[in-house]
Amino acid sequence: MNSLIIFAVFVMAAYIFQMFLGWQQLKDFNKTYTMLRRLGRVAIGRKSGRIKSGTIVMFAVDENGRVLKASKMQGVTILARFQNMDDYVGEDIHYFDKYNPLVRKENKLMQSAIEDARKVYLWHEAGIEKETSSSDSFLGFGFYANYLQLSIKQLFKKNKKGSSL
């Protein structure tokens, strides 16, 4: 019984330590985002890895699409922190695809994250909302519920106008 209590205390301590490190990582993300946001618009790309490391890239971009500052976070654990990507400063984000020599020198996860940042930037520039993926199905359900509610309201408004004539 005594060893079970020691094991439970150890598991709880490890969980609390993990929460603390996760909070520190979130603080680092917010600090980096705020710093980049002061420079201009921020394009964020991500590529999650299930077994491999997850990757997040952020580009501060001016009104012409030129990168003012770039940062990346890549790692398997919650100890990963943001690092500068100085090679991308001054480059045009419109050309960050798989054919760009700068992007090609990165690993596959980083390439996917950079292309995702470019895609999100282009969607925002064109005024298109980002699509919801299958993993966001619950959020998609909320969108469709709101859409259905608005459609029904519009239908009732049309019927009331038609009946009063």
PDB file of C-alpha atoms in Angstrom:
ATOM      1  CA  MET A   1       0.000   0.000   0.000  1.00  0.00           C
ATOM      2  CA  ASN A   2       2.857   2.361   0.825  1.00  0.00           C
ATOM      3  CA  SER A   3       4.480   1.898  -2.613  1.00  0.00           C
ATOM      4  CA  LEU A   4       1.126   2.657  -4.282  1.00  0.00           C
ATOM      5  CA  ILE A   5       0.940   6.010  -2.486  1.00  0.00           C
ATOM      6  CA  ILE A   6       4.530   6.835  -3.470  1.00  0.00           C
ATOM      7  CA  PHE A   7       3.731   5.943  -7.091  1.00  0.00           C
ATOM      8  CA  ALA A   8       0.583   8.119  -7.053  1.00  0.00           C
ATOM      9  CA  VAL A   9       2.531  11.067  -5.606  1.00  0.00           C
ATOM     10  CA  PHE A  10       5.226  10.609  -8.267  1.00  0.00           C
ATOM     11  CA  VAL A  11       2.622  10.543 -11.073  1.00  0.00           C
ATOM     12  CA  MET A  12       0.920  13.675  -9.731  1.00  0.00           C
ATOM     13  CA  ALA A  13       4.241  15.500  -9.409  1.00  0.00           C
ATOM     14  CA  ALA A  14       5.173  14.560 -12.989  1.00  0.00           C
ATOM     15  CA  TYR A  15       1.776  15.766 -14.217  1.00  0.00           C
ATOM     16  CA  ILE A  16       2.096  19.091 -12.399  1.00  0.00           C
ATOM     17  CA  PHE A  17       5.636  19.523 -13.761  1.00  0.00           C
ATOM     18  CA  GLN A  18       4.368  18.832 -17.295  1.00  0.00           C
ATOM     19  CA  MET A  19       1.600  21.419 -16.842  1.00  0.00           C
ATOM     20  CA  PHE A  20       4.156  23.966 -15.672  1.00  0.00           C
ATOM     21  CA  LEU A  21       6.423  23.354 -18.682  1.00  0.00           C
ATOM     22  CA  GLY A  22       3.427  23.528 -21.029  1.00  0.00           C
ATOM     23  CA  TRP A  23       2.480  26.866 -19.500  1.00  0.00           C
ATOM     24  CA  GLN A  24       6.041  28.096 -20.048  1.00  0.00           C
ATOM     25  CA  GLN A  25       5.862  27.023 -23.695  1.00  0.00           C
ATOM     26  CA  LEU A  26       2.561  28.840 -24.124  1.00  0.00           C
ATOM     27  CA  LYS A  27       4.097  31.978 -22.589  1.00  0.00           C
ATOM     28  CA  ASP A  28       6.974  31.710 -25.078  1.00  0.00           C
ATOM     29  CA  PHE A  29       4.481  31.410 -27.958  1.00  0.00           C
ATOM     30  CA  ASN A  30       2.522  34.461 -26.778  1.00  0.00           C
ATOM     31  CA  LYS A  31       5.697  36.514 -26.273  1.00  0.00           C
ATOM     32  CA  THR A  32       7.000  35.649 -29.742  1.00  0.00           C
ATOM     33  CA  TYR A  33       3.626  36.293 -31.376  1.00  0.00           C
ATOM     34  CA  THR A  34       3.289  39.682 -29.646  1.00  0.00           C
ATOM     35  CA  MET A  35       6.785  40.700 -30.743  1.00  0.00           C
ATOM     36  CA  LEU A  36       6.061  39.692 -34.358  1.00  0.00           C
ATOM     37  CA  ARG A  37       2.634  41.320 -34.302  1.00  0.00           C
ATOM     38  CA  ARG A  38       4.228  44.660 -33.448  1.00  0.00           C
ATOM     39  CA  LEU A  39       6.191  44.441 -36.713  1.00  0.00           C
ATOM     40  CA  GLY A  40       3.239  43.644 -38.989  1.00  0.00           C
ATOM     41  CA  ARG A  41       0.782  40.926 -39.897  1.00  0.00           C
ATOM     42  CA  VAL A  42       1.719  37.447 -38.723  1.00  0.00           C
ATOM     43  CA  ALA A  43       1.375  34.306 -40.823  1.00  0.00           C
ATOM     44  CA  ILE A  44       1.362  31.164 -38.695  1.00  0.00           C
ATOM     45  CA  GLY A  45       1.882  27.690 -40.090  1.00  0.00           C
ATOM     46  CA  ARG A  46       1.860  24.421 -38.239  1.00  0.00           C
ATOM     47  CA  LYS A  47       2.457  20.774 -38.845  1.00  0.00           C
ATOM     48  CA  SER A  48       1.701  18.448 -35.998  1.00  0.00           C
ATOM     49  CA  GLY A  49       3.645  15.283 -35.673  1.00  0.00           C
ATOM     50  CA  ARG A  50       2.218  12.226 -33.983  1.00  0.00           C
ATOM     51  CA  ILE A  51       5.490  10.418 -33.459  1.00  0.00           C
ATOM     52  CA  LYS A  52       7.844  12.966 -34.995  1.00  0.00           C
ATOM     53  CA  SER A  53       8.330  16.481 -33.715  1.00  0.00           C
ATOM     54  CA  GLY A  54       5.623  19.084 -34.131  1.00  0.00           C
ATOM     55  CA  THR A  55       6.481  22.320 -35.907  1.00  0.00           C
ATOM     56  CA  ILE A  56       5.165  25.880 -35.732  1.00  0.00           C
ATOM     57  CA  VAL A  57       6.470  28.756 -37.863  1.00  0.00           C
ATOM     58  CA  MET A  58       5.539  32.425 -37.611  1.00  0.00           C
ATOM     59  CA  PHE A  59       6.369  35.113 -40.149  1.00  0.00           C
ATOM     60  CA  ALA A  60       5.936  38.842 -39.508  1.00  0.00           C
ATOM     61  CA  VAL A  61       4.971  40.174 -42.923  1.00  0.00           C
ATOM     62  CA  ASP A  62       4.656  43.716 -44.266  1.00  0.00           C
ATOM     63  CA  GLU A  63       1.860  44.927 -46.569  1.00  0.00           C
ATOM     64  CA  ASN A  64       3.741  43.722 -49.681  1.00  0.00           C
ATOM     65  CA  GLY A  65       4.319  40.194 -48.399  1.00  0.00           C
ATOM     66  CA  ARG A  66       7.976  40.669 -47.415  1.00  0.00           C
ATOM     67  CA  VAL A  67       9.083  38.809 -44.301  1.00  0.00           C
ATOM     68  CA  LEU A  68      10.267  41.179 -41.584  1.00  0.00           C
ATOM     69  CA  LYS A  69      11.093  38.493 -39.015  1.00  0.00           C
ATOM     70  CA  ALA A  70      10.643  34.725 -38.847  1.00  0.00           C
ATOM     71  CA  SER A  71      10.564  32.274 -35.946  1.00  0.00           C
ATOM     72  CA  LYS A  72      10.161  28.525 -35.622  1.00  0.00           C
ATOM     73  CA  MET A  73       9.463  26.044 -32.862  1.00  0.00           C
ATOM     74  CA  GLN A  74      10.182  22.406 -33.544  1.00  0.00           C
ATOM     75  CA  GLY A  75      10.457  19.606 -31.072  1.00  0.00           C
ATOM     76  CA  VAL A  76       8.966  16.486 -29.586  1.00  0.00           C
ATOM     77  CA  THR A  77       8.750  17.683 -25.997  1.00  0.00           C
ATOM     78  CA  ILE A  78       7.347  20.702 -24.227  1.00  0.00           C
ATOM     79  CA  LEU A  79      10.902  21.943 -23.787  1.00  0.00           C
ATOM     80  CA  ALA A  80      10.952  23.285 -27.387  1.00  0.00           C
ATOM     81  CA  ARG A  81      11.236  27.065 -27.697  1.00  0.00           C
ATOM     82  CA  PHE A  82      11.104  29.532 -30.581  1.00  0.00           C
ATOM     83  CA  GLN A  83      14.239  30.216 -32.611  1.00  0.00           C
ATOM     84  CA  ASN A  84      14.871  32.883 -35.234  1.00  0.00           C
ATOM     85  CA  MET A  85      14.973  31.986 -38.920  1.00  0.00           C
ATOM     86  CA  ASP A  86      17.159  34.775 -40.290  1.00  0.00           C
ATOM     87  CA  ASP A  87      17.436  33.285 -43.806  1.00  0.00           C
ATOM     88  CA  TYR A  88      13.797  34.153 -44.522  1.00  0.00           C
ATOM     89  CA  VAL A  89      14.004  37.847 -43.613  1.00  0.00           C
ATOM     90  CA  GLY A  90      13.450  39.998 -46.698  1.00  0.00           C
ATOM     91  CA  GLU A  91      11.971  37.154 -48.765  1.00  0.00           C
ATOM     92  CA  ASP A  92       8.483  37.238 -50.281  1.00  0.00           C
ATOM     93  CA  ILE A  93       6.052  34.875 -48.527  1.00  0.00           C
ATOM     94  CA  HIS A  94       4.124  34.374 -51.766  1.00  0.00           C
ATOM     95  CA  TYR A  95       6.980  32.175 -53.023  1.00  0.00           C
ATOM     96  CA  PHE A  96       7.325  29.895 -49.983  1.00  0.00           C
ATOM     97  CA  ASP A  97       6.372  26.665 -51.721  1.00  0.00           C
ATOM     98  CA  LYS A  98       8.111  23.333 -52.227  1.00  0.00           C
ATOM     99  CA  TYR A  99      10.123  24.752 -55.157  1.00  0.00           C
ATOM    100  CA  ASN A 100      11.737  27.570 -53.163  1.00  0.00           C
ATOM    101  CA  PRO A 101      15.430  26.788 -52.417  1.00  0.00           C
ATOM    102  CA  LEU A 102      15.133  28.093 -48.840  1.00  0.00           C
ATOM    103  CA  VAL A 103      12.173  25.844 -48.127  1.00  0.00           C
ATOM    104  CA  ARG A 104      13.755  22.830 -49.826  1.00  0.00           C
ATOM    105  CA  LYS A 105      16.712  22.845 -47.448  1.00  0.00           C
ATOM    106  CA  GLU A 106      14.387  22.349 -44.434  1.00  0.00           C
ATOM    107  CA  ASN A 107      13.125  18.981 -43.164  1.00  0.00           C
ATOM    108  CA  LYS A 108       9.741  17.691 -44.343  1.00  0.00           C
ATOM    109  CA  LEU A 109       7.791  18.842 -41.271  1.00  0.00           C
ATOM    110  CA  MET A 110       9.277  22.334 -41.501  1.00  0.00           C
ATOM    111  CA  GLN A 111       8.496  22.475 -45.233  1.00  0.00           C
ATOM    112  CA  SER A 112       4.865  21.553 -44.539  1.00  0.00           C
ATOM    113  CA  ALA A 113       4.583  24.174 -41.791  1.00  0.00           C
ATOM    114  CA  ILE A 114       6.067  26.887 -44.032  1.00  0.00           C
ATOM    115  CA  GLU A 115       3.714  25.973 -46.873  1.00  0.00           C
ATOM    116  CA  ASP A 116       0.814  26.042 -44.388  1.00  0.00           C
ATOM    117  CA  ALA A 117       1.806  29.572 -43.281  1.00  0.00           C
ATOM    118  CA  ARG A 118       1.924  30.643 -46.928  1.00  0.00           C
ATOM    119  CA  LYS A 119      -1.480  29.079 -47.603  1.00  0.00           C
ATOM    120  CA  VAL A 120      -3.065  30.741 -44.559  1.00  0.00           C
ATOM    121  CA  TYR A 121      -1.527  34.079 -45.581  1.00  0.00           C
ATOM    122  CA  LEU A 122      -2.867  33.757 -49.136  1.00  0.00           C
ATOM    123  CA  TRP A 123      -6.335  32.812 -47.835  1.00  0.00           C
ATOM    124  CA  HIS A 124      -6.337  35.825 -45.555  1.00  0.00           C
ATOM    125  CA  GLU A 125      -5.109  38.058 -48.358  1.00  0.00           C
ATOM    126  CA  ALA A 126      -7.912  36.812 -50.614  1.00  0.00           C
ATOM    127  CA  GLY A 127     -10.512  37.148 -47.836  1.00  0.00           C
ATOM    128  CA  ILE A 128     -11.223  33.403 -47.623  1.00  0.00           C
ATOM    129  CA  GLU A 129     -11.846  31.721 -44.287  1.00  0.00           C
ATOM    130  CA  LYS A 130      -9.706  28.724 -43.450  1.00  0.00           C
ATOM    131  CA  GLU A 131     -11.437  25.397 -44.044  1.00  0.00           C
ATOM    132  CA  THR A 132     -12.177  23.189 -41.082  1.00  0.00           C
ATOM    133  CA  SER A 133     -10.513  19.812 -41.168  1.00  0.00           C
ATOM    134  CA  SER A 134     -12.096  16.559 -40.133  1.00  0.00           C
ATOM    135  CA  SER A 135     -10.460  16.906 -36.717  1.00  0.00           C
ATOM    136  CA  ASP A 136     -12.383  20.156 -36.270  1.00  0.00           C
ATOM    137  CA  SER A 137     -15.730  18.448 -36.892  1.00  0.00           C
ATOM    138  CA  PHE A 138     -17.179  19.662 -33.604  1.00  0.00           C
ATOM    139  CA  LEU A 139     -16.351  23.268 -34.543  1.00  0.00           C
ATOM    140  CA  GLY A 140     -17.804  22.615 -37.993  1.00  0.00           C
ATOM    141  CA  PHE A 141     -21.009  21.383 -36.371  1.00  0.00           C
ATOM    142  CA  GLY A 142     -21.323  24.697 -34.527  1.00  0.00           C
ATOM    143  CA  PHE A 143     -20.873  26.570 -37.796  1.00  0.00           C
ATOM    144  CA  TYR A 144     -23.566  24.513 -39.517  1.00  0.00           C
ATOM    145  CA  ALA A 145     -25.917  24.908 -36.560  1.00  0.00           C
ATOM    146  CA  ASN A 146     -25.553  28.710 -36.790  1.00  0.00           C
ATOM    147  CA  TYR A 147     -26.000  28.550 -40.561  1.00  0.00           C
ATOM    148  CA  LEU A 148     -29.171  26.492 -40.190  1.00  0.00           C
ATOM    149  CA  GLN A 149     -30.533  28.897 -37.571  1.00  0.00           C
ATOM    150  CA  LEU A 150     -29.908  31.912 -39.833  1.00  0.00           C
ATOM    151  CA  SER A 151     -31.440  30.108 -42.811  1.00  0.00           C
ATOM    152  CA  ILE A 152     -34.615  29.381 -40.847  1.00  0.00           C
ATOM    153  CA  LYS A 153     -34.835  33.014 -39.699  1.00  0.00           C
ATOM    154  CA  GLN A 154     -34.440  34.186 -43.315  1.00  0.00           C
ATOM    155  CA  LEU A 155     -37.153  31.753 -44.409  1.00  0.00           C
ATOM    156  CA  PHE A 156     -39.581  33.092 -41.790  1.00  0.00           C
ATOM    157  CA  LYS A 157     -38.791  36.679 -42.788  1.00  0.00           C
ATOM    158  CA  LYS A 158     -39.570  35.864 -46.429  1.00  0.00           C
ATOM    159  CA  ASN A 159     -42.818  34.112 -45.460  1.00  0.00           C
ATOM    160  CA  LYS A 160     -43.970  37.045 -43.312  1.00  0.00           C
ATOM    161  CA  LYS A 161     -43.309  39.490 -46.147  1.00  0.00           C
ATOM    162  CA  GLY A 162     -45.174  37.272 -48.617  1.00  0.00           C
ATOM    163  CA  SER A 163     -48.207  36.789 -46.371  1.00  0.00           C
ATOM    164  CA  SER A 164     -48.651  40.515 -45.632  1.00  0.00           C
ATOM    165  CA  LEU A 165     -48.955  41.419 -49.331  1.00  0.00           C
TER     166      LEU A 165
END
